[in-house]
Amino acid sequence: MITLPSFDEMYQALLDKNSQYEGVFVVGVKTTGIFCRPTCSARKPKAENVEFFSHTKEALTNGYRACKVCRPMKEYQSAPEWLVPLLKEVEAEPERKWKDYELTQMGFSPSRIRRYFNKTHGITFQAYLRMSRINGAFLKIKEGQTVTQSAFEQGYDSLSGFSETFKNLTGFSPGKQGQIVTINRIHTPLGPMMIGVTDEGLCLLEFTDRKMLETQLDVLKKRMKSELVTGKHPIIDQTEKQLEEYFEGKRKEFSIPLVVPGTEFQQRVWDALNKIPYGVTRSYKQQADVVGDVKAVRAVARANGENRISIIIPCHRIIGSDGSIVGYGGGVHRKQWLLKHEFENQ
């Protein structure tokens, strides 16, 4: 694990634009949601508005987007000449989903790009694009929450005035259709997680670097006829507290109300997952038997993968028939950690 210099030392290096710290850290600016190199020429933020990371991957995972001024996603000196045209295209269209065949048509080798990003930034090119899109969307939602908050605080002369503002922000009228899902990020020993709640309960808990997170957010919005707004909520606080107790080995069961819209089959699979005791594992085949169809192993595995509430709905307790630890959206390393943690704290 890389040990960073002290906060004061890094902050002074940032103020001084000290090039000796290039490659030592990148800095995330909480107020803008971007991360920068130590030598960035942009206006320097206050100390209370920054956090430092040893690697670009950490900044991305914690919800930041690359600065367009200092371009921290380039290698600390300069990107290789062959990659520059693509980086310019990505910068011009940050929301675009680049497919391998599109890269090939442009004359790039997807495998070469993948190797470069893995070596330089510790993530694949597609993972970088995905996290950038998610972080950008999160920032936009956060900006929207500010608008919503100001609507409540400033007040309106008529209900119709507020309703029009609300509809422009969320896409539907208040009280008529849909609902708001309050989302935020929480930190855990296994990395940052995105959490989503309604007044009825928890509906999303995913690691921010999960490949399916974008899809899960879209599915959630459609199934719940909802829009996403960042903010604070008592259920977020409750979940964060119970997760902290879980990771400390002090909690084996959660008492958080859940909101899990899905098909009838998915509901059965998720309900069966919730009944697996702490520290106990089942195979996909055993889980299919519990659900009521021993032949539905693949369908059960698929439903497990579509679970939107990690840890609390414990899909990490499902293993291969031979005891192998496979098939976890948050990453096999996290599944191994969770199972070891539960076995040791039974």
Short mmCIF file of C-alpha atoms in Angstrom, two decimals:
data_model
loop_
_atom_site.label_atom_id
_atom_site.label_comp_id
_atom_site.label_asym_id
_atom_site.label_seq_id
_atom_site.Cartn_x
_atom_site.Cartn_y
_atom_site.Cartn_z
CA MET A 1 0.00 0.00 0.00
CA ILE A 2 1.36 3.42 -0.99
CA THR A 3 1.92 5.83 1.91
CA LEU A 4 1.16 9.42 1.00
CA PRO A 5 2.92 12.45 2.45
CA SER A 6 1.05 14.40 5.13
CA PHE A 7 -2.03 16.39 4.20
CA ASP A 8 -0.28 19.69 4.94
CA GLU A 9 2.69 18.76 2.77
CA MET A 10 0.50 17.78 -0.18
CA TYR A 11 -1.71 20.85 0.17
CA GLN A 12 1.33 23.13 0.18
CA ALA A 13 2.66 21.32 -2.90
CA LEU A 14 -0.70 21.95 -4.57
CA LEU A 15 -0.56 25.67 -3.72
CA ASP A 16 3.02 25.85 -5.00
CA LYS A 17 2.24 23.79 -8.13
CA ASN A 18 5.29 21.76 -7.17
CA SER A 19 6.24 19.48 -10.07
CA GLN A 20 8.26 17.23 -7.75
CA TYR A 21 4.97 15.76 -6.55
CA GLU A 22 3.83 14.69 -10.03
CA GLY A 23 3.11 10.98 -9.77
CA VAL A 24 2.95 11.12 -5.96
CA PHE A 25 -0.68 12.16 -5.63
CA VAL A 26 -3.75 13.52 -7.37
CA VAL A 27 -6.21 15.81 -5.62
CA GLY A 28 -10.01 15.64 -5.61
CA VAL A 29 -11.92 18.90 -5.25
CA LYS A 30 -15.17 18.23 -3.38
CA THR A 31 -16.95 21.38 -4.54
CA THR A 32 -16.46 20.71 -8.25
CA GLY A 33 -16.29 16.90 -8.37
CA ILE A 34 -13.05 16.93 -10.40
CA PHE A 35 -9.54 15.66 -9.68
CA CYS A 36 -6.28 17.30 -10.70
CA ARG A 37 -2.54 16.92 -10.87
CA PRO A 38 -0.41 18.79 -8.28
CA THR A 39 0.66 21.33 -10.93
CA CYS A 40 -2.85 22.21 -12.15
CA SER A 41 -3.15 25.91 -13.04
CA ALA A 42 -6.80 26.14 -12.00
CA ARG A 43 -7.77 28.25 -9.01
CA LYS A 44 -6.72 26.52 -5.80
CA PRO A 45 -9.50 25.26 -3.51
CA LYS A 46 -9.65 25.68 0.25
CA ALA A 47 -8.03 22.92 2.29
CA GLU A 48 -11.36 21.70 3.67
CA ASN A 49 -12.58 21.10 0.11
CA VAL A 50 -9.88 18.68 -1.03
CA GLU A 51 -8.86 15.07 -0.52
CA PHE A 52 -5.74 13.37 -1.83
CA PHE A 53 -5.30 10.04 -3.62
CA SER A 54 -2.23 8.05 -4.58
CA HIS A 55 -3.65 7.00 -7.93
CA THR A 56 -6.13 8.15 -10.57
CA LYS A 57 -8.16 4.96 -10.06
CA GLU A 58 -8.83 5.93 -6.43
CA ALA A 59 -10.07 9.36 -7.48
CA LEU A 60 -12.41 7.86 -10.08
CA THR A 61 -13.73 5.26 -7.65
CA ASN A 62 -14.45 8.01 -5.11
CA GLY A 63 -16.62 9.89 -7.58
CA TYR A 64 -14.33 12.42 -9.29
CA ARG A 65 -13.93 13.25 -12.96
CA ALA A 66 -10.65 14.20 -14.63
CA CYS A 67 -9.87 17.91 -14.87
CA LYS A 68 -9.91 19.32 -18.41
CA VAL A 69 -7.21 21.86 -17.52
CA CYS A 70 -4.38 19.63 -16.27
CA ARG A 71 -5.68 16.33 -17.77
CA PRO A 72 -4.60 13.93 -15.01
CA MET A 73 -5.64 10.86 -17.00
CA LYS A 74 -2.68 11.41 -19.27
CA GLU A 75 0.58 9.90 -18.18
CA TYR A 76 2.29 12.34 -15.83
CA GLN A 77 4.57 13.67 -18.54
CA SER A 78 2.56 13.06 -21.70
CA ALA A 79 0.43 10.40 -23.28
CA PRO A 80 1.97 8.37 -26.11
CA GLU A 81 1.54 10.03 -29.47
CA TRP A 82 -0.63 7.22 -30.87
CA LEU A 83 -3.19 7.70 -28.05
CA VAL A 84 -3.53 11.51 -28.16
CA PRO A 85 -6.23 11.60 -30.91
CA LEU A 86 -8.45 9.24 -28.90
CA LEU A 87 -7.98 11.20 -25.67
CA LYS A 88 -9.09 14.34 -27.50
CA GLU A 89 -12.19 12.55 -28.79
CA VAL A 90 -13.03 11.29 -25.29
CA GLU A 91 -12.57 14.78 -23.85
CA ALA A 92 -14.88 16.22 -26.51
CA GLU A 93 -17.59 13.58 -25.90
CA PRO A 94 -17.32 12.51 -22.24
CA GLU A 95 -20.75 10.82 -22.21
CA ARG A 96 -20.11 8.64 -25.26
CA LYS A 97 -19.96 4.86 -24.91
CA TRP A 98 -17.04 3.73 -27.07
CA LYS A 99 -17.35 0.22 -28.50
CA ASP A 100 -14.36 -1.90 -29.49
CA TYR A 101 -15.47 -2.05 -33.10
CA GLU A 102 -15.64 1.76 -33.20
CA LEU A 103 -12.11 2.00 -31.88
CA THR A 104 -10.96 -0.49 -34.50
CA GLN A 105 -12.63 1.51 -37.26
CA MET A 106 -10.73 4.58 -36.06
CA GLY A 107 -7.46 2.69 -36.38
CA PHE A 108 -6.91 1.90 -32.69
CA SER A 109 -6.22 -1.48 -31.16
CA PRO A 110 -8.66 -2.05 -28.24
CA SER A 111 -6.21 -4.46 -26.58
CA ARG A 112 -3.37 -1.93 -26.83
CA ILE A 113 -5.56 0.77 -25.27
CA ARG A 114 -6.60 -1.65 -22.55
CA ARG A 115 -2.98 -2.50 -21.73
CA TYR A 116 -2.01 1.18 -21.60
CA PHE A 117 -4.84 2.12 -19.22
CA ASN A 118 -4.21 -0.91 -17.01
CA LYS A 119 -0.51 -0.13 -16.75
CA THR A 120 -0.85 3.64 -16.33
CA HIS A 121 -4.07 4.00 -14.35
CA GLY A 122 -4.83 0.55 -12.92
CA ILE A 123 -8.15 0.22 -14.78
CA THR A 124 -9.28 -0.67 -18.27
CA PHE A 125 -10.27 1.99 -20.78
CA GLN A 126 -13.92 0.88 -20.62
CA ALA A 127 -13.89 0.99 -16.81
CA TYR A 128 -12.51 4.53 -16.98
CA LEU A 129 -15.25 5.60 -19.40
CA ARG A 130 -17.92 3.94 -17.27
CA MET A 131 -16.80 5.54 -14.01
CA SER A 132 -16.45 8.94 -15.72
CA ARG A 133 -20.02 8.73 -16.99
CA ILE A 134 -21.36 7.68 -13.60
CA ASN A 135 -19.42 10.41 -11.81
CA GLY A 136 -20.58 12.99 -14.32
CA ALA A 137 -24.19 11.91 -13.90
CA PHE A 138 -23.82 11.98 -10.11
CA LEU A 139 -22.47 15.54 -10.28
CA LYS A 140 -25.37 16.66 -12.49
CA ILE A 141 -27.86 15.06 -10.11
CA LYS A 142 -26.12 16.80 -7.24
CA GLU A 143 -26.47 20.13 -9.00
CA GLY A 144 -30.14 19.34 -9.53
CA GLN A 145 -30.57 18.65 -5.82
CA THR A 146 -29.37 22.17 -5.12
CA VAL A 147 -32.11 23.51 -7.36
CA THR A 148 -34.70 21.39 -5.56
CA GLN A 149 -33.45 22.52 -2.16
CA SER A 150 -33.59 26.17 -3.16
CA ALA A 151 -37.18 25.67 -4.36
CA PHE A 152 -38.20 24.54 -0.89
CA GLU A 153 -36.20 27.21 0.90
CA GLN A 154 -37.21 30.19 -1.22
CA GLY A 155 -40.92 29.33 -1.40
CA TYR A 156 -43.41 30.03 -4.16
CA ASP A 157 -46.49 32.25 -4.39
CA SER A 158 -48.49 29.40 -5.89
CA LEU A 159 -48.43 25.61 -5.91
CA SER A 160 -48.36 25.67 -9.71
CA GLY A 161 -45.11 27.65 -9.65
CA PHE A 162 -43.41 25.05 -7.49
CA SER A 163 -44.91 22.19 -9.51
CA GLU A 164 -43.54 23.62 -12.74
CA THR A 165 -40.05 23.92 -11.27
CA PHE A 166 -40.27 20.41 -9.84
CA LYS A 167 -41.45 18.96 -13.14
CA ASN A 168 -38.66 20.70 -15.08
CA LEU A 169 -36.13 19.13 -12.72
CA THR A 170 -37.49 15.61 -12.30
CA GLY A 171 -39.65 15.00 -15.36
CA PHE A 172 -42.89 14.48 -13.44
CA SER A 173 -45.26 16.49 -11.24
CA PRO A 174 -44.95 16.16 -7.45
CA GLY A 175 -47.50 13.85 -5.88
CA LYS A 176 -48.90 12.59 -9.20
CA GLN A 177 -46.54 9.96 -10.52
CA GLY A 178 -43.14 8.57 -9.73
CA GLN A 179 -41.06 9.29 -6.67
CA ILE A 180 -37.67 10.59 -5.65
CA VAL A 181 -34.78 8.25 -4.90
CA THR A 182 -32.23 10.01 -2.71
CA ILE A 183 -28.72 8.83 -3.60
CA ASN A 184 -25.30 9.45 -2.13
CA ARG A 185 -21.93 7.81 -1.65
CA ILE A 186 -20.81 6.09 1.53
CA HIS A 187 -17.39 4.72 2.39
CA THR A 188 -16.66 1.15 3.50
CA PRO A 189 -13.46 -0.83 4.14
CA LEU A 190 -13.99 -2.45 0.70
CA GLY A 191 -14.34 0.83 -1.16
CA PRO A 192 -16.98 3.50 -1.83
CA MET A 193 -20.57 2.43 -2.42
CA MET A 194 -23.49 4.23 -4.03
CA ILE A 195 -26.62 4.14 -1.93
CA GLY A 196 -30.20 4.93 -2.91
CA VAL A 197 -33.25 5.20 -0.66
CA THR A 198 -36.89 6.26 -0.72
CA ASP A 199 -38.99 7.13 2.32
CA GLU A 200 -40.06 3.46 2.30
CA GLY A 201 -36.59 1.92 2.40
CA LEU A 202 -33.26 1.06 0.83
CA CYS A 203 -33.40 0.35 -2.91
CA LEU A 204 -29.74 0.54 -4.02
CA LEU A 205 -26.38 -0.37 -2.50
CA GLU A 206 -23.61 -1.01 -5.02
CA PHE A 207 -19.85 -0.58 -5.17
CA THR A 208 -19.12 2.46 -7.30
CA ASP A 209 -16.76 0.57 -9.61
CA ARG A 210 -19.23 -2.22 -10.38
CA LYS A 211 -19.58 -2.76 -14.12
CA MET A 212 -23.39 -3.02 -13.95
CA LEU A 213 -23.96 0.13 -11.90
CA GLU A 214 -25.09 2.24 -14.86
CA THR A 215 -27.56 -0.46 -15.89
CA GLN A 216 -28.82 -0.85 -12.34
CA LEU A 217 -29.49 2.87 -12.04
CA ASP A 218 -31.48 2.84 -15.29
CA VAL A 219 -33.47 -0.23 -14.23
CA LEU A 220 -34.21 1.33 -10.86
CA LYS A 221 -35.52 4.55 -12.43
CA LYS A 222 -37.78 2.64 -14.80
CA ARG A 223 -39.14 0.12 -12.31
CA MET A 224 -39.84 2.74 -9.66
CA LYS A 225 -40.87 5.49 -12.09
CA SER A 226 -38.45 7.67 -10.20
CA GLU A 227 -35.78 10.29 -10.59
CA LEU A 228 -32.53 10.51 -8.64
CA VAL A 229 -31.61 13.38 -6.35
CA THR A 230 -28.53 13.54 -4.13
CA GLY A 231 -28.95 14.44 -0.50
CA LYS A 232 -29.19 13.20 3.07
CA HIS A 233 -31.83 10.83 4.41
CA PRO A 234 -32.36 9.02 7.73
CA ILE A 235 -32.31 5.62 5.99
CA ILE A 236 -28.91 6.44 4.48
CA ASP A 237 -27.63 7.22 7.99
CA GLN A 238 -29.21 4.03 9.34
CA THR A 239 -27.65 1.92 6.59
CA GLU A 240 -24.24 3.48 7.04
CA LYS A 241 -24.34 2.81 10.80
CA GLN A 242 -25.42 -0.82 10.40
CA LEU A 243 -22.78 -1.43 7.72
CA GLU A 244 -20.14 0.01 10.02
CA GLU A 245 -21.26 -2.44 12.73
CA TYR A 246 -21.19 -5.29 10.21
CA PHE A 247 -17.63 -4.53 9.11
CA GLU A 248 -16.57 -4.29 12.76
CA GLY A 249 -17.96 -7.80 13.32
CA LYS A 250 -20.65 -6.50 15.69
CA ARG A 251 -23.70 -7.10 13.45
CA LYS A 252 -24.90 -10.30 11.76
CA GLU A 253 -28.39 -9.23 10.68
CA PHE A 254 -29.69 -5.99 9.19
CA SER A 255 -32.95 -4.31 10.14
CA ILE A 256 -33.21 -1.84 7.28
CA PRO A 257 -36.49 -1.74 5.30
CA LEU A 258 -35.90 -2.77 1.69
CA VAL A 259 -37.54 -1.71 -1.56
CA VAL A 260 -36.74 -4.29 -4.23
CA PRO A 261 -38.93 -3.99 -7.33
CA GLY A 262 -38.46 -6.89 -9.73
CA THR A 263 -40.13 -9.83 -11.41
CA GLU A 264 -41.86 -12.51 -9.36
CA PHE A 265 -38.93 -14.89 -9.93
CA GLN A 266 -36.36 -12.25 -8.92
CA GLN A 267 -38.35 -11.53 -5.77
CA ARG A 268 -38.26 -15.22 -4.83
CA VAL A 269 -34.52 -15.44 -5.42
CA TRP A 270 -33.77 -12.31 -3.41
CA ASP A 271 -36.06 -13.43 -0.59
CA ALA A 272 -34.22 -16.77 -0.50
CA LEU A 273 -30.89 -14.93 -0.36
CA ASN A 274 -32.09 -12.96 2.65
CA LYS A 275 -32.76 -16.20 4.49
CA ILE A 276 -29.19 -17.54 4.20
CA PRO A 277 -27.69 -17.21 7.70
CA TYR A 278 -24.60 -15.16 8.42
CA GLY A 279 -21.42 -17.15 7.74
CA VAL A 280 -23.28 -19.84 5.74
CA THR A 281 -22.86 -20.50 2.00
CA ARG A 282 -25.02 -22.22 -0.59
CA SER A 283 -24.33 -23.36 -4.12
CA TYR A 284 -26.31 -22.00 -7.06
CA LYS A 285 -27.91 -25.43 -7.36
CA GLN A 286 -28.96 -25.46 -3.70
CA GLN A 287 -30.37 -21.97 -4.11
CA ALA A 288 -32.36 -23.07 -7.17
CA ASP A 289 -33.81 -25.93 -5.10
CA VAL A 290 -34.83 -23.49 -2.35
CA VAL A 291 -36.50 -21.25 -4.94
CA GLY A 292 -38.48 -24.26 -6.14
CA ASP A 293 -36.88 -25.21 -9.45
CA VAL A 294 -33.68 -27.23 -9.23
CA LYS A 295 -33.22 -26.88 -13.00
CA ALA A 296 -33.21 -23.07 -12.85
CA VAL A 297 -29.55 -22.74 -11.84
CA ARG A 298 -28.69 -20.25 -14.59
CA ALA A 299 -31.82 -18.19 -13.95
CA VAL A 300 -30.98 -18.08 -10.24
CA ALA A 301 -27.42 -16.99 -11.02
CA ARG A 302 -28.76 -14.26 -13.29
CA ALA A 303 -31.19 -13.03 -10.63
CA ASN A 304 -28.36 -13.00 -8.09
CA GLY A 305 -26.38 -10.80 -10.45
CA GLU A 306 -29.35 -8.44 -10.79
CA ASN A 307 -29.53 -7.90 -7.03
CA ARG A 308 -29.19 -4.14 -6.44
CA ILE A 309 -28.52 -4.29 -2.69
CA SER A 310 -25.08 -5.74 -2.04
CA ILE A 311 -24.07 -7.21 1.34
CA ILE A 312 -27.49 -6.65 2.94
CA ILE A 313 -29.13 -9.00 0.43
CA PRO A 314 -26.20 -11.42 0.71
CA CYS A 315 -25.60 -12.73 -2.80
CA HIS A 316 -21.94 -13.07 -1.75
CA ARG A 317 -22.97 -16.21 0.18
CA ILE A 318 -23.64 -18.11 -3.06
CA ILE A 319 -20.67 -20.16 -4.31
CA GLY A 320 -19.94 -22.77 -6.95
CA SER A 321 -20.93 -26.41 -6.42
CA ASP A 322 -17.24 -27.28 -6.01
CA GLY A 323 -16.81 -24.61 -3.34
CA SER A 324 -15.16 -22.11 -5.68
CA ILE A 325 -15.75 -18.41 -5.07
CA VAL A 326 -17.05 -17.08 -8.36
CA GLY A 327 -19.65 -14.77 -9.81
CA TYR A 328 -19.79 -11.59 -7.74
CA GLY A 329 -20.59 -8.23 -9.32
CA GLY A 330 -18.50 -6.35 -6.78
CA GLY A 331 -15.44 -8.44 -7.62
CA VAL A 332 -14.21 -11.84 -6.45
CA HIS A 333 -11.70 -10.20 -4.07
CA ARG A 334 -14.57 -8.54 -2.22
CA LYS A 335 -16.58 -11.77 -2.10
CA GLN A 336 -13.57 -13.57 -0.62
CA TRP A 337 -13.16 -10.84 1.98
CA LEU A 338 -16.84 -10.88 2.98
CA LEU A 339 -16.97 -14.65 3.36
CA LYS A 340 -13.72 -14.74 5.36
CA HIS A 341 -15.02 -11.89 7.53
CA GLU A 342 -18.25 -13.76 8.30
CA PHE A 343 -16.56 -17.12 8.95
CA GLU A 344 -14.17 -15.47 11.42
CA ASN A 345 -16.94 -13.61 13.27
CA GLN A 346 -19.59 -16.32 13.61
#
